[in-house]
mmCIF file of C-alpha atoms and ligand atoms in Angstrom:
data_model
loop_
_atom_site.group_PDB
_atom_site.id
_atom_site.type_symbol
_atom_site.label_atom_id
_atom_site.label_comp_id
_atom_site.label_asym_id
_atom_site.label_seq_id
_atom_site.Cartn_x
_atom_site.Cartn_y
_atom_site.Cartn_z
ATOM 1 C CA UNK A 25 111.669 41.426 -15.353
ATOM 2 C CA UNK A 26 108.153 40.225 -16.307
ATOM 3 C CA UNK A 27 109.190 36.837 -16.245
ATOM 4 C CA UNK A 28 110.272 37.535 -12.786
ATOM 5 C CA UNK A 29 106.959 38.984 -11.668
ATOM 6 C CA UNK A 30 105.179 35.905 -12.912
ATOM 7 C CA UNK A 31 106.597 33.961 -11.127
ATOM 8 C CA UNK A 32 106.556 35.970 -7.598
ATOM 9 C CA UNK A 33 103.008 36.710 -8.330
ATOM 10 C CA UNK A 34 102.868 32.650 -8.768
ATOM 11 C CA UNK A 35 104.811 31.751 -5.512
ATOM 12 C CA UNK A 36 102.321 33.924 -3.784
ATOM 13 C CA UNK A 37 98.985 32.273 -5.584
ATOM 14 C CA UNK A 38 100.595 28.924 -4.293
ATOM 15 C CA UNK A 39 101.728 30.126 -0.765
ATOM 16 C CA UNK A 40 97.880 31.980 0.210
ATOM 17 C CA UNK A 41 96.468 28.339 -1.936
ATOM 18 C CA UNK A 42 95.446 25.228 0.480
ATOM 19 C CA UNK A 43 93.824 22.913 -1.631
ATOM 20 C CA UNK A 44 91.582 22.302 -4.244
ATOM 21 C CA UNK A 45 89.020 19.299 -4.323
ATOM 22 C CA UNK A 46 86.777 18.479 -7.396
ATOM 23 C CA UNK A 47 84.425 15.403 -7.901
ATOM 24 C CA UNK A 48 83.508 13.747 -10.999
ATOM 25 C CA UNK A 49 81.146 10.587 -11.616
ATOM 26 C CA UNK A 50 81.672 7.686 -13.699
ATOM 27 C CA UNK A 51 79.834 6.965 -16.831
ATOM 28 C CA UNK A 52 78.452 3.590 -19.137
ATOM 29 C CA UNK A 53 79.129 3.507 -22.213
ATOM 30 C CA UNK A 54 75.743 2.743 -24.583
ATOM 31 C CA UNK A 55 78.293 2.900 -27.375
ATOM 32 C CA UNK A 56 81.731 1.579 -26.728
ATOM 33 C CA UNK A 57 85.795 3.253 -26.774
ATOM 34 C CA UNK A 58 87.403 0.119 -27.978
ATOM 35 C CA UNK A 59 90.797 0.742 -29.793
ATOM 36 C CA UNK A 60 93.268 4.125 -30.678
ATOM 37 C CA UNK A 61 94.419 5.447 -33.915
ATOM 38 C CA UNK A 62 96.866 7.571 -32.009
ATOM 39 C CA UNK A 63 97.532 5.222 -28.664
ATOM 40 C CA UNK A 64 99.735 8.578 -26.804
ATOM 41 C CA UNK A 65 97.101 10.869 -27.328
ATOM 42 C CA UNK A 66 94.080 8.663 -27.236
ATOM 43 C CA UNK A 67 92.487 9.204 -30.061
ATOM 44 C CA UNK A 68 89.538 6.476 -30.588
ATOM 45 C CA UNK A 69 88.909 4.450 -33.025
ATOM 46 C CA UNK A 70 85.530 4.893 -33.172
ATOM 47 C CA UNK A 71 82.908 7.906 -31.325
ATOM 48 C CA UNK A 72 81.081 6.951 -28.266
ATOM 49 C CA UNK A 73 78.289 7.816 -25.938
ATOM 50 C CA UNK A 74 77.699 7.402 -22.275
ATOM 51 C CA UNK A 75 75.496 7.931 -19.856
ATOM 52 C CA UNK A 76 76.864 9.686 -16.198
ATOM 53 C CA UNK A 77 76.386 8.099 -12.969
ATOM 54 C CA UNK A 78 75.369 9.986 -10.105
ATOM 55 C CA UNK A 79 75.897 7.551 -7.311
ATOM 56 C CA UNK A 80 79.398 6.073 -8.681
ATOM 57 C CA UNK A 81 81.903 9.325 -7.677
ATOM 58 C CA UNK A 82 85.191 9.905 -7.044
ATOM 59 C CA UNK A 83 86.268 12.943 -5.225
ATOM 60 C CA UNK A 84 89.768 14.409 -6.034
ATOM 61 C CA UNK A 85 92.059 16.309 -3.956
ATOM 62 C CA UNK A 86 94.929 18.385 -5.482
ATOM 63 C CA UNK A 87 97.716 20.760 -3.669
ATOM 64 C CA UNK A 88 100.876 22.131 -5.565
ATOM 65 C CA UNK A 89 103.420 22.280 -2.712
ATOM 66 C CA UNK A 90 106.613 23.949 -3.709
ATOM 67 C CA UNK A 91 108.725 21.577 -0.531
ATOM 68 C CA UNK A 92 107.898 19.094 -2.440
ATOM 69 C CA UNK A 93 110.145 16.497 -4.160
ATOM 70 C CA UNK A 94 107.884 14.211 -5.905
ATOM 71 C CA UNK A 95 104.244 14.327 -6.403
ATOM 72 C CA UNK A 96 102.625 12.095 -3.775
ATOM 73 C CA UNK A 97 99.534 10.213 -4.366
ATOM 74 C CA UNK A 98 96.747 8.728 -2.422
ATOM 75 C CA UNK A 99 94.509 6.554 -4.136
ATOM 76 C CA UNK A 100 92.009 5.042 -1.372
ATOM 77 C CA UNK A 101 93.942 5.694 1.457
ATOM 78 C CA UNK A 102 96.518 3.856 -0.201
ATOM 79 C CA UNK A 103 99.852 5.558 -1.167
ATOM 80 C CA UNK A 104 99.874 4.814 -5.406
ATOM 81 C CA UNK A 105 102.943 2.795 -6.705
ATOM 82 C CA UNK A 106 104.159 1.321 -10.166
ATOM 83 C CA UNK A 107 101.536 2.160 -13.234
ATOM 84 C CA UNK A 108 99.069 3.628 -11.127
ATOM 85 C CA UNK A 109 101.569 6.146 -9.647
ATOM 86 C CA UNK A 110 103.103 7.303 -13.317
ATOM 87 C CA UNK A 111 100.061 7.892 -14.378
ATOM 88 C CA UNK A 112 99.029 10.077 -12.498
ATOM 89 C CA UNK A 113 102.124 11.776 -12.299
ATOM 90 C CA UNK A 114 102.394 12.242 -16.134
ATOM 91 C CA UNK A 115 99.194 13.721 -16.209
ATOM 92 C CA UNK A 116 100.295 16.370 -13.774
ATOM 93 C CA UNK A 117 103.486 16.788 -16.030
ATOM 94 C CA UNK A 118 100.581 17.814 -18.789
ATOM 95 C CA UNK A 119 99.136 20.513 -16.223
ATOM 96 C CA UNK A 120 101.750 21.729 -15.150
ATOM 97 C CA UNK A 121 103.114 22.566 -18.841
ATOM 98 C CA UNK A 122 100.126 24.331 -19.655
ATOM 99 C CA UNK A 123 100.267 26.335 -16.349
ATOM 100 C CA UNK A 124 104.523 26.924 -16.223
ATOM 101 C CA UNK A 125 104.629 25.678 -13.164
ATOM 102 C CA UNK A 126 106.747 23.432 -11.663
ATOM 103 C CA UNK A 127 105.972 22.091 -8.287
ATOM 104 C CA UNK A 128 105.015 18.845 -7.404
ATOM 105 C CA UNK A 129 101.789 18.174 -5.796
ATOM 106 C CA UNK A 130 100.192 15.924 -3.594
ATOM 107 C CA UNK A 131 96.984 14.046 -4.966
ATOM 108 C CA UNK A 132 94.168 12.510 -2.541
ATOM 109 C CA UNK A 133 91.426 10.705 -4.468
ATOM 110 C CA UNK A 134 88.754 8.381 -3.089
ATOM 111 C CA UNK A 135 85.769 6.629 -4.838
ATOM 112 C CA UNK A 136 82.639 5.368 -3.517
ATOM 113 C CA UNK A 137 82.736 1.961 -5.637
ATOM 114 C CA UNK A 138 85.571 -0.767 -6.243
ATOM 115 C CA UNK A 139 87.931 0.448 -8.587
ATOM 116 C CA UNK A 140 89.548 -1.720 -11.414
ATOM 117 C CA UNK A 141 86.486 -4.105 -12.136
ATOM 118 C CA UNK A 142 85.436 -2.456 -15.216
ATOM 119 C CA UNK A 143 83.212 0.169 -13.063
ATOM 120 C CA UNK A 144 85.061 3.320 -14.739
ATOM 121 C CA UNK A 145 86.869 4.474 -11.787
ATOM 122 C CA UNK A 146 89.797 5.766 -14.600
ATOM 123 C CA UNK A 147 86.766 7.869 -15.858
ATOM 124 C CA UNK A 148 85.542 9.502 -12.804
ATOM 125 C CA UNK A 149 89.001 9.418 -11.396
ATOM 126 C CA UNK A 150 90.910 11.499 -14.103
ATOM 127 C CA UNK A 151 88.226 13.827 -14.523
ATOM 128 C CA UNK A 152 88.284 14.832 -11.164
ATOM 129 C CA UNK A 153 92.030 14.913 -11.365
ATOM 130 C CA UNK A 154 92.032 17.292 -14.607
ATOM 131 C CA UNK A 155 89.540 19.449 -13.229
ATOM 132 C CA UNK A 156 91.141 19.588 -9.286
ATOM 133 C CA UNK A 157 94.706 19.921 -11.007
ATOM 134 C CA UNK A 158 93.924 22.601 -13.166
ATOM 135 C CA UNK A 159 92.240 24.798 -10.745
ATOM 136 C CA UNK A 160 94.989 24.243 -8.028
ATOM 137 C CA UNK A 161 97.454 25.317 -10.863
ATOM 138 C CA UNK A 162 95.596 28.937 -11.648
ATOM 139 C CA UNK A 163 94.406 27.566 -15.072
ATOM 140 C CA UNK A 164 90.587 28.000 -15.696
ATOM 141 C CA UNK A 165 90.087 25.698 -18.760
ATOM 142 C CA UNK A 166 86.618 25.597 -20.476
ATOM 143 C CA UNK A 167 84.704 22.397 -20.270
ATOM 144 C CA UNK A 168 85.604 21.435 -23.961
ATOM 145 C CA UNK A 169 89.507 21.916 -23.100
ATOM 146 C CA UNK A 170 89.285 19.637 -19.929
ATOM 147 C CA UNK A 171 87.741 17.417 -21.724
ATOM 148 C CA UNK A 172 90.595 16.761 -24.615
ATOM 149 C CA UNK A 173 93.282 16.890 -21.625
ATOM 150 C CA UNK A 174 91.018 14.221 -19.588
ATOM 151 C CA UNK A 175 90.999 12.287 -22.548
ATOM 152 C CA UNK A 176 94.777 12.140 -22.615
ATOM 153 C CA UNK A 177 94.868 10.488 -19.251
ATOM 154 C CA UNK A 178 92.245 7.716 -19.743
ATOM 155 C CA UNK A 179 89.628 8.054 -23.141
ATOM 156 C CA UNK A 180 86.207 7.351 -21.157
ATOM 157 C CA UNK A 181 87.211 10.516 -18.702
ATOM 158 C CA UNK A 182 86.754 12.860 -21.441
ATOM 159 C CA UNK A 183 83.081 11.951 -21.199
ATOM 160 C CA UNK A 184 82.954 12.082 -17.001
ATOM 161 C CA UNK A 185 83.683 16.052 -17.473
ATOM 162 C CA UNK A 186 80.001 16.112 -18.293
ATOM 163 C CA UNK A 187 76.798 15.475 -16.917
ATOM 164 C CA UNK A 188 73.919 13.668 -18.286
ATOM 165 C CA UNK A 189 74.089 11.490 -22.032
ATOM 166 C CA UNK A 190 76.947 12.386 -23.137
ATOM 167 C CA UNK A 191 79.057 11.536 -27.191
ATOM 168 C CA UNK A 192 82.552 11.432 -27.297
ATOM 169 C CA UNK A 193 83.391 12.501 -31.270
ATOM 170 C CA UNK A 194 86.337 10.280 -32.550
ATOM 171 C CA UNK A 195 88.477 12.923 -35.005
ATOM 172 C CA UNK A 196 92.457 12.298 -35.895
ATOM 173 C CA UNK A 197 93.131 16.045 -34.611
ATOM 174 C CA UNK A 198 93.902 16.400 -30.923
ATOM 175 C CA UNK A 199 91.627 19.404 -30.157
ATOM 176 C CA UNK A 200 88.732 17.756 -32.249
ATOM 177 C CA UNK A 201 88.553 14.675 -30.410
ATOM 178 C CA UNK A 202 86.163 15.575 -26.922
ATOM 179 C CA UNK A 203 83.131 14.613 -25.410
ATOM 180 C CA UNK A 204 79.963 16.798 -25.139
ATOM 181 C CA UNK A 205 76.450 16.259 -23.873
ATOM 182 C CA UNK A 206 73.518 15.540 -26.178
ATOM 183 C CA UNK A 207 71.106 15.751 -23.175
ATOM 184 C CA UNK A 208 70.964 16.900 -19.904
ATOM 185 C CA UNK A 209 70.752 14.511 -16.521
ATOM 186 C CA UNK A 210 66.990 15.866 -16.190
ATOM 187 C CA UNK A 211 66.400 14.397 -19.557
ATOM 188 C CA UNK A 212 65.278 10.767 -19.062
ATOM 189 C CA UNK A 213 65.172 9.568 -16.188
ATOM 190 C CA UNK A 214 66.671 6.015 -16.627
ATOM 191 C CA UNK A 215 68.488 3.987 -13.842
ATOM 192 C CA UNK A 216 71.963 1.680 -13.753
ATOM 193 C CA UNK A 217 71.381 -1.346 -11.701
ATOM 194 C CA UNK A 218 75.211 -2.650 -11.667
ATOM 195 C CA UNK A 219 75.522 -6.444 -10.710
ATOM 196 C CA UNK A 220 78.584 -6.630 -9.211
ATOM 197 C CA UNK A 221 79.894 -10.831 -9.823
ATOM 198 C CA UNK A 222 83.671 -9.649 -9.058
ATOM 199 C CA UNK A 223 85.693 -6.795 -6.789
ATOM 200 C CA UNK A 224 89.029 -7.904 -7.209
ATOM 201 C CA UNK A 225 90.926 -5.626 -9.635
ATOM 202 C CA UNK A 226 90.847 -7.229 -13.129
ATOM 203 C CA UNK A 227 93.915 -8.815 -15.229
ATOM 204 C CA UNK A 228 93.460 -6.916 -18.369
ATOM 205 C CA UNK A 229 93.232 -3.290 -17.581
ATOM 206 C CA UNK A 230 91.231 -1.503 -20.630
ATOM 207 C CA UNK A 231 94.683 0.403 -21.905
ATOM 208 C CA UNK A 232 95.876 -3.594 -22.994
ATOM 209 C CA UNK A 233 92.940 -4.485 -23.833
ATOM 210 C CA UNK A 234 92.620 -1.011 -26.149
ATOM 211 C CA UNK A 235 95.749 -1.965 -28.120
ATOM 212 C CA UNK A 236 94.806 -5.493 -28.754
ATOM 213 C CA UNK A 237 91.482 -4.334 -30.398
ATOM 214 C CA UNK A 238 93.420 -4.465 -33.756
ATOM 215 C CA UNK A 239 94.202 -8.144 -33.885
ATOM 216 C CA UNK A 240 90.671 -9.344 -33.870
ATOM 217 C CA UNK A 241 89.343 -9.018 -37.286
ATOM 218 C CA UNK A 242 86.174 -8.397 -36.109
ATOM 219 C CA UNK A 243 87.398 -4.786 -35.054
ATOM 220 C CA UNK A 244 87.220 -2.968 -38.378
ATOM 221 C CA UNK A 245 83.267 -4.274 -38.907
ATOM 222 C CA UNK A 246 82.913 -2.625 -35.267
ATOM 223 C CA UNK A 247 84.266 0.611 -36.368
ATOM 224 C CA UNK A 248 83.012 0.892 -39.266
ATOM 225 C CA UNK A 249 79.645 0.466 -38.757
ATOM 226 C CA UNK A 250 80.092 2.763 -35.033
ATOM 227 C CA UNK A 251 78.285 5.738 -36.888
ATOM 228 C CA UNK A 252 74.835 3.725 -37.100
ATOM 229 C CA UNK A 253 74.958 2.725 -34.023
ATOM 230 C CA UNK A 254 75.421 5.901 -32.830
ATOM 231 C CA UNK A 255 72.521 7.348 -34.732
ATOM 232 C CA UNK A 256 70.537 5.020 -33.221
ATOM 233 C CA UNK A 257 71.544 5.490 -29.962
ATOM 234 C CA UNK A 258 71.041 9.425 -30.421
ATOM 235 C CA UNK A 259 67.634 8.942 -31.725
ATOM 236 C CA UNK A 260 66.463 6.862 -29.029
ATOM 237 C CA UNK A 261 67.977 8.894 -25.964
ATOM 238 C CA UNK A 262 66.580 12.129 -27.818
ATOM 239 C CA UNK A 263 63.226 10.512 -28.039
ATOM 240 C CA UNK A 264 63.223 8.366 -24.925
ATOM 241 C CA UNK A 265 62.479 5.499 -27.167
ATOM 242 C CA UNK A 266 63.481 2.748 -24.913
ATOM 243 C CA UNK A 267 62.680 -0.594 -27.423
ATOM 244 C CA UNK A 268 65.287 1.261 -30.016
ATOM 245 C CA UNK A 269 67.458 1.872 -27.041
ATOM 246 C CA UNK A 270 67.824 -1.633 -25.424
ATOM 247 C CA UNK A 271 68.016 -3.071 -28.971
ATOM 248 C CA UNK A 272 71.127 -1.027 -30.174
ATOM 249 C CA UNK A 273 73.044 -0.907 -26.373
ATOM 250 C CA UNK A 274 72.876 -4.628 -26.347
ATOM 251 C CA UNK A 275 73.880 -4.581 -29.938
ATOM 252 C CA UNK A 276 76.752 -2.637 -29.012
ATOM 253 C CA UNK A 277 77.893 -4.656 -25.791
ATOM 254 C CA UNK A 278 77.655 -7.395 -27.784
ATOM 255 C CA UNK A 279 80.046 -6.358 -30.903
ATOM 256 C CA UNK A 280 82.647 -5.370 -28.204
ATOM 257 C CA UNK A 281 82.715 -8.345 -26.480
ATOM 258 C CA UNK A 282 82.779 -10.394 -30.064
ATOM 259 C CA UNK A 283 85.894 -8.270 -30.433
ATOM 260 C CA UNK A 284 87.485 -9.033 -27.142
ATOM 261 C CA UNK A 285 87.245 -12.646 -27.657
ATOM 262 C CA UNK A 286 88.425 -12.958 -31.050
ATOM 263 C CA UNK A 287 91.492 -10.815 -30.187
ATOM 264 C CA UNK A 288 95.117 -12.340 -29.892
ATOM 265 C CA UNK A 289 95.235 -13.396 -27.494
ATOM 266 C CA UNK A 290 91.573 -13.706 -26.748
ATOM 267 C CA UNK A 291 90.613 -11.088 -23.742
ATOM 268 C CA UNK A 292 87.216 -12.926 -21.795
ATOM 269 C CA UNK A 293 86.144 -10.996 -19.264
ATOM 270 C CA UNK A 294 82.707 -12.565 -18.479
ATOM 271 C CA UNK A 295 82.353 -15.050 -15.565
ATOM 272 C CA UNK A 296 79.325 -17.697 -16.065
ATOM 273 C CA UNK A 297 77.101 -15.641 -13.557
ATOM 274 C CA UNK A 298 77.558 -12.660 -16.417
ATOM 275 C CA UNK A 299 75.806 -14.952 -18.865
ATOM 276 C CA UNK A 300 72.970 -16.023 -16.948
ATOM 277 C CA UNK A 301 72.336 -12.156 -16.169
ATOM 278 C CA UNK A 302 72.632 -11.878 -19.957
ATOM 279 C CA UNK A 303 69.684 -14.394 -20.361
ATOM 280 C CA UNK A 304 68.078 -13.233 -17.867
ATOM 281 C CA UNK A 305 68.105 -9.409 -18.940
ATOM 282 C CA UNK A 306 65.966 -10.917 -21.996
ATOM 283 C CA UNK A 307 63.762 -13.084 -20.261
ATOM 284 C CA UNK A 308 62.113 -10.051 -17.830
ATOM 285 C CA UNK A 309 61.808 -8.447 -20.592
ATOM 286 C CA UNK A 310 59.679 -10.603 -22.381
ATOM 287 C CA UNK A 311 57.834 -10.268 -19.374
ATOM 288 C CA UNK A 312 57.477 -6.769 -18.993
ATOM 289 C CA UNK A 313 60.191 -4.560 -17.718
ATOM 290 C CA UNK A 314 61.995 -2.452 -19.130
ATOM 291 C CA UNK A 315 65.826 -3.466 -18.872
ATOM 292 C CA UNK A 316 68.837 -4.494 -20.865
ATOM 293 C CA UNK A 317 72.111 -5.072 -20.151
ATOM 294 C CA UNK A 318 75.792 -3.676 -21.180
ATOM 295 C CA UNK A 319 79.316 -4.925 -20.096
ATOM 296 C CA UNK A 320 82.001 -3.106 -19.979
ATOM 297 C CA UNK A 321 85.952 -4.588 -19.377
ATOM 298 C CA UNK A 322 84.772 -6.323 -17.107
ATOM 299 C CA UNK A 323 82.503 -8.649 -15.589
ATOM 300 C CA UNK A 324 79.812 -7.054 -13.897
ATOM 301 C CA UNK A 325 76.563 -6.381 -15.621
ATOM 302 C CA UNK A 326 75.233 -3.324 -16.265
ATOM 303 C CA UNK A 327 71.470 -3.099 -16.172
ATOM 304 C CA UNK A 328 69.814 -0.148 -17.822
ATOM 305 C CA UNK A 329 66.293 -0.262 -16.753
ATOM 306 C CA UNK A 330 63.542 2.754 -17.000
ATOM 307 C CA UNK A 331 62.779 4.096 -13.667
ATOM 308 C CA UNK A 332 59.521 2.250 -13.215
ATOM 309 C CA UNK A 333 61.308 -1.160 -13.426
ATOM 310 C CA UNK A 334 64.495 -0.600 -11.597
ATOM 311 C CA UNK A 335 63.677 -1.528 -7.982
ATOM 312 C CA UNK A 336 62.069 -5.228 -9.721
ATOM 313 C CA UNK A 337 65.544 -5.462 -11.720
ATOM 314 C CA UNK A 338 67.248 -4.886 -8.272
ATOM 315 C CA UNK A 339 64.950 -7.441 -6.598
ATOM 316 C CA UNK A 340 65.440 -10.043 -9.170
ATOM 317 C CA UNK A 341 69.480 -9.759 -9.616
ATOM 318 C CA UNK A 342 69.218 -10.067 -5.828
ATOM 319 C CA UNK A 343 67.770 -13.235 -6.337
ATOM 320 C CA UNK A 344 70.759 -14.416 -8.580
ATOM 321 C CA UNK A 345 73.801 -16.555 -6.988
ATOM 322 C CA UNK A 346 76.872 -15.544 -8.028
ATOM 323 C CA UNK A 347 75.134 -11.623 -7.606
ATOM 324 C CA UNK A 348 77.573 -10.200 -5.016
ATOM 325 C CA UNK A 349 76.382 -6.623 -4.989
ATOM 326 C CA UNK A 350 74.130 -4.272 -6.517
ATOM 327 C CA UNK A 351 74.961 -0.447 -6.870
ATOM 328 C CA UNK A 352 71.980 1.477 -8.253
ATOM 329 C CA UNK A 353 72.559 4.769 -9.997
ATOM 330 C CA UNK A 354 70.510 7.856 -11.550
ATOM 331 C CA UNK A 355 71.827 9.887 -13.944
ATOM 332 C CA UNK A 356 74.454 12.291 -12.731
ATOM 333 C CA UNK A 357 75.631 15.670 -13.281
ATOM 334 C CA UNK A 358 79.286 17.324 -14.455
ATOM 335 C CA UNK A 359 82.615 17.274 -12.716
ATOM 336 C CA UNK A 360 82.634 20.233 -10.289
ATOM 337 C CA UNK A 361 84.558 22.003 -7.450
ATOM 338 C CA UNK A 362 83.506 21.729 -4.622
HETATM 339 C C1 DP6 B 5 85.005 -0.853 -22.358
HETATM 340 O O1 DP6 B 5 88.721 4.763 -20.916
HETATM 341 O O2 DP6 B 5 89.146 2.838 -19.367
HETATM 342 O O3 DP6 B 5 84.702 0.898 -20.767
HETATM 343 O O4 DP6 B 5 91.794 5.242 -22.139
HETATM 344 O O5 DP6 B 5 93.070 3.221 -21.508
HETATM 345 O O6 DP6 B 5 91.908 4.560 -19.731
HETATM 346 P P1 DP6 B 5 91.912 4.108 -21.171
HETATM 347 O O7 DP6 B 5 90.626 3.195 -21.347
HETATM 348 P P2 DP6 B 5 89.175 3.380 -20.747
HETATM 349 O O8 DP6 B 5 88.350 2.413 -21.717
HETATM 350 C C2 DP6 B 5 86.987 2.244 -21.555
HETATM 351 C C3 DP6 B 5 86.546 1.054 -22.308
HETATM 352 C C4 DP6 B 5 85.109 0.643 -22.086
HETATM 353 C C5 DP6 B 5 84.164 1.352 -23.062
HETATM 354 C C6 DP6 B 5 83.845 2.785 -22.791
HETATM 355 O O9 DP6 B 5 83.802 3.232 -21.641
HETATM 356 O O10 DP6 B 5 83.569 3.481 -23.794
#
């Protein structure tokens, strides 16, 4: 009898329901997800932090439809097939576990930046999915629970459910392992001048590149030294030391990169126009600016410059054949409904 009013008291919540729409930004990593101890859950090897990106967004639409026979999802204004499509759908199969529900829904997501090039559009993407999906299902999780279900759909999401400079603790128990800020986005006001070298959709998505982490031997020194870094990177945000800063994201880029290309077989993302920005990055900064870079899977550069030097960093990367694009971002805020 309860049961039974549940669920009629459910069919109605759906039935007066149109749909809900949440948006969530991407993030860089200063300190870099590379590798799982627990693969299904994704639980990382290693803690990271990140920094959210205001201008890079992806805005989610979610309705449970009870006519429906199969979710249906729009990624782009494209209608998602193969890996994309099941990957969404099982993270919907999550939600709608937690919720007892069982109707399919139909998914509309868009982002304002090419997805697949290493940009984080799974991060933004599936945070705006957890938090759209579990509001259109009548749950009303708290920040630190969306964040451990993002994190089960892609790792760096668990961080996009924030705002501002964000860590990511790595812990072998599911409900230990979220993200949580260590500073607001009014903190420091630093900018991410992306060069983009490459839009087409990469080979190696970051899930096969995450499980191949273990064959390079280089990945244990990585790990284990991830809490210094981290420290570092902590200290400097917290103080808005920017010399400590550059020196330990560059650090980091580096190490996961080292890892990349020693694994089996060898991942290399760069292209040579990544390199010279690499050089580059150093030489303006022996001449005064603030900047330094970081690379995520992918080839495009990520310039992290102080606010005072990021319209010179944009200039200059303009400059730069090979430079197809530059996206400039601030630092953003949380996931929300909007
Ligand atoms: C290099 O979060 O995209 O950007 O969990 O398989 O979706 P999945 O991987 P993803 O990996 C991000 C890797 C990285 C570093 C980082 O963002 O920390």
């Amino acid at each position: 009898m309860v049961d039974c009013q549940a669920r009629v008291s459910r069919v109605l919540f759906y039935m007066a329901k149109t749909s809900t729409t949440a948006i969530a930004h991407s993030n860089i990593a200063f300190i870099k997800y590379w590798g799982n101890i627990d693969p299904q859950l994704r639980l990382p090897a290693n803690g990271s932090l990140s920094m959210t990106l205001a201008d890079l967004e992806t805005s989610t639409t979610v309705k449970f439809d009870g006519n429906l026979n199969a979710d249906q999802v729009v990624i782009n204004g494209e209608e998602a097939t193969g890996q994309a499509y099941s990957r969404v759908e099982a993270h919907l199969d999550l939600i709608r576990g937690l919720a007892n529900l069982d109707y399919k829904a139909n998914v509309n997501t868009k982002s304002n930046f090419p997805i697949g090039t290493g940009l984080a559009s799974s991060a933004s993407g599936f945070a705006a999915l957890t938090l759209a999906a579990t509001k259109a299902s009548g749950l009303n999780l708290p920040s630190q629970e969306l964040s451990v279900l993002a994190r089960k759909a892609s790792g760096s999401a668990c961080r996009s459910i924030f705002g501002g400079f964000v860590e990511w603790y790595a812990n072998q128990e599911d409900q230990a392992s979220f993200a949580e800020p260590i500073a607001d986005e009014n903190h420091w006001d630093l900018v991410d001048v992306i060069a983009i070298v490459r839009e087409k959709e990469k080979e190696i998505g970051s899930t096969n590149g995450h499980g191949a982490a273990e064959s390079s031997p280089l990945q244990n020194a990585r790990v284990s030294d991830s809490s210094r870094r981290l420290e570092q990177c902590r200290r400097a945000i917290l103080e808005r030391d920017f010399f400590s800063l550059y020196q330990i994201i560059e650090e980091d880029s580096n190490l996961l990169h080292s890892v990349m290309l020693t694994s089996r077989p060898p991942i290399i993302y760069w292209e040579p126009v990544t390199i010279s920005i690499m050089q580059n990055v150093v030489h303006w900064r022996e001449e005064g600016l603030e900047v330094c870079y970081t690379i995520d899977a992918g080839p495009n550069v990520h310039c992290i410059c102080s606010s005072a030097s990021a319209s010179e960093v944009e200039a200059r990367l303009g400059n730069m054949t090979g430079v197809r694009r530059i996206l400039t971002s601030r630092v953003g805020g949380p996931a929300k409904i909007i």
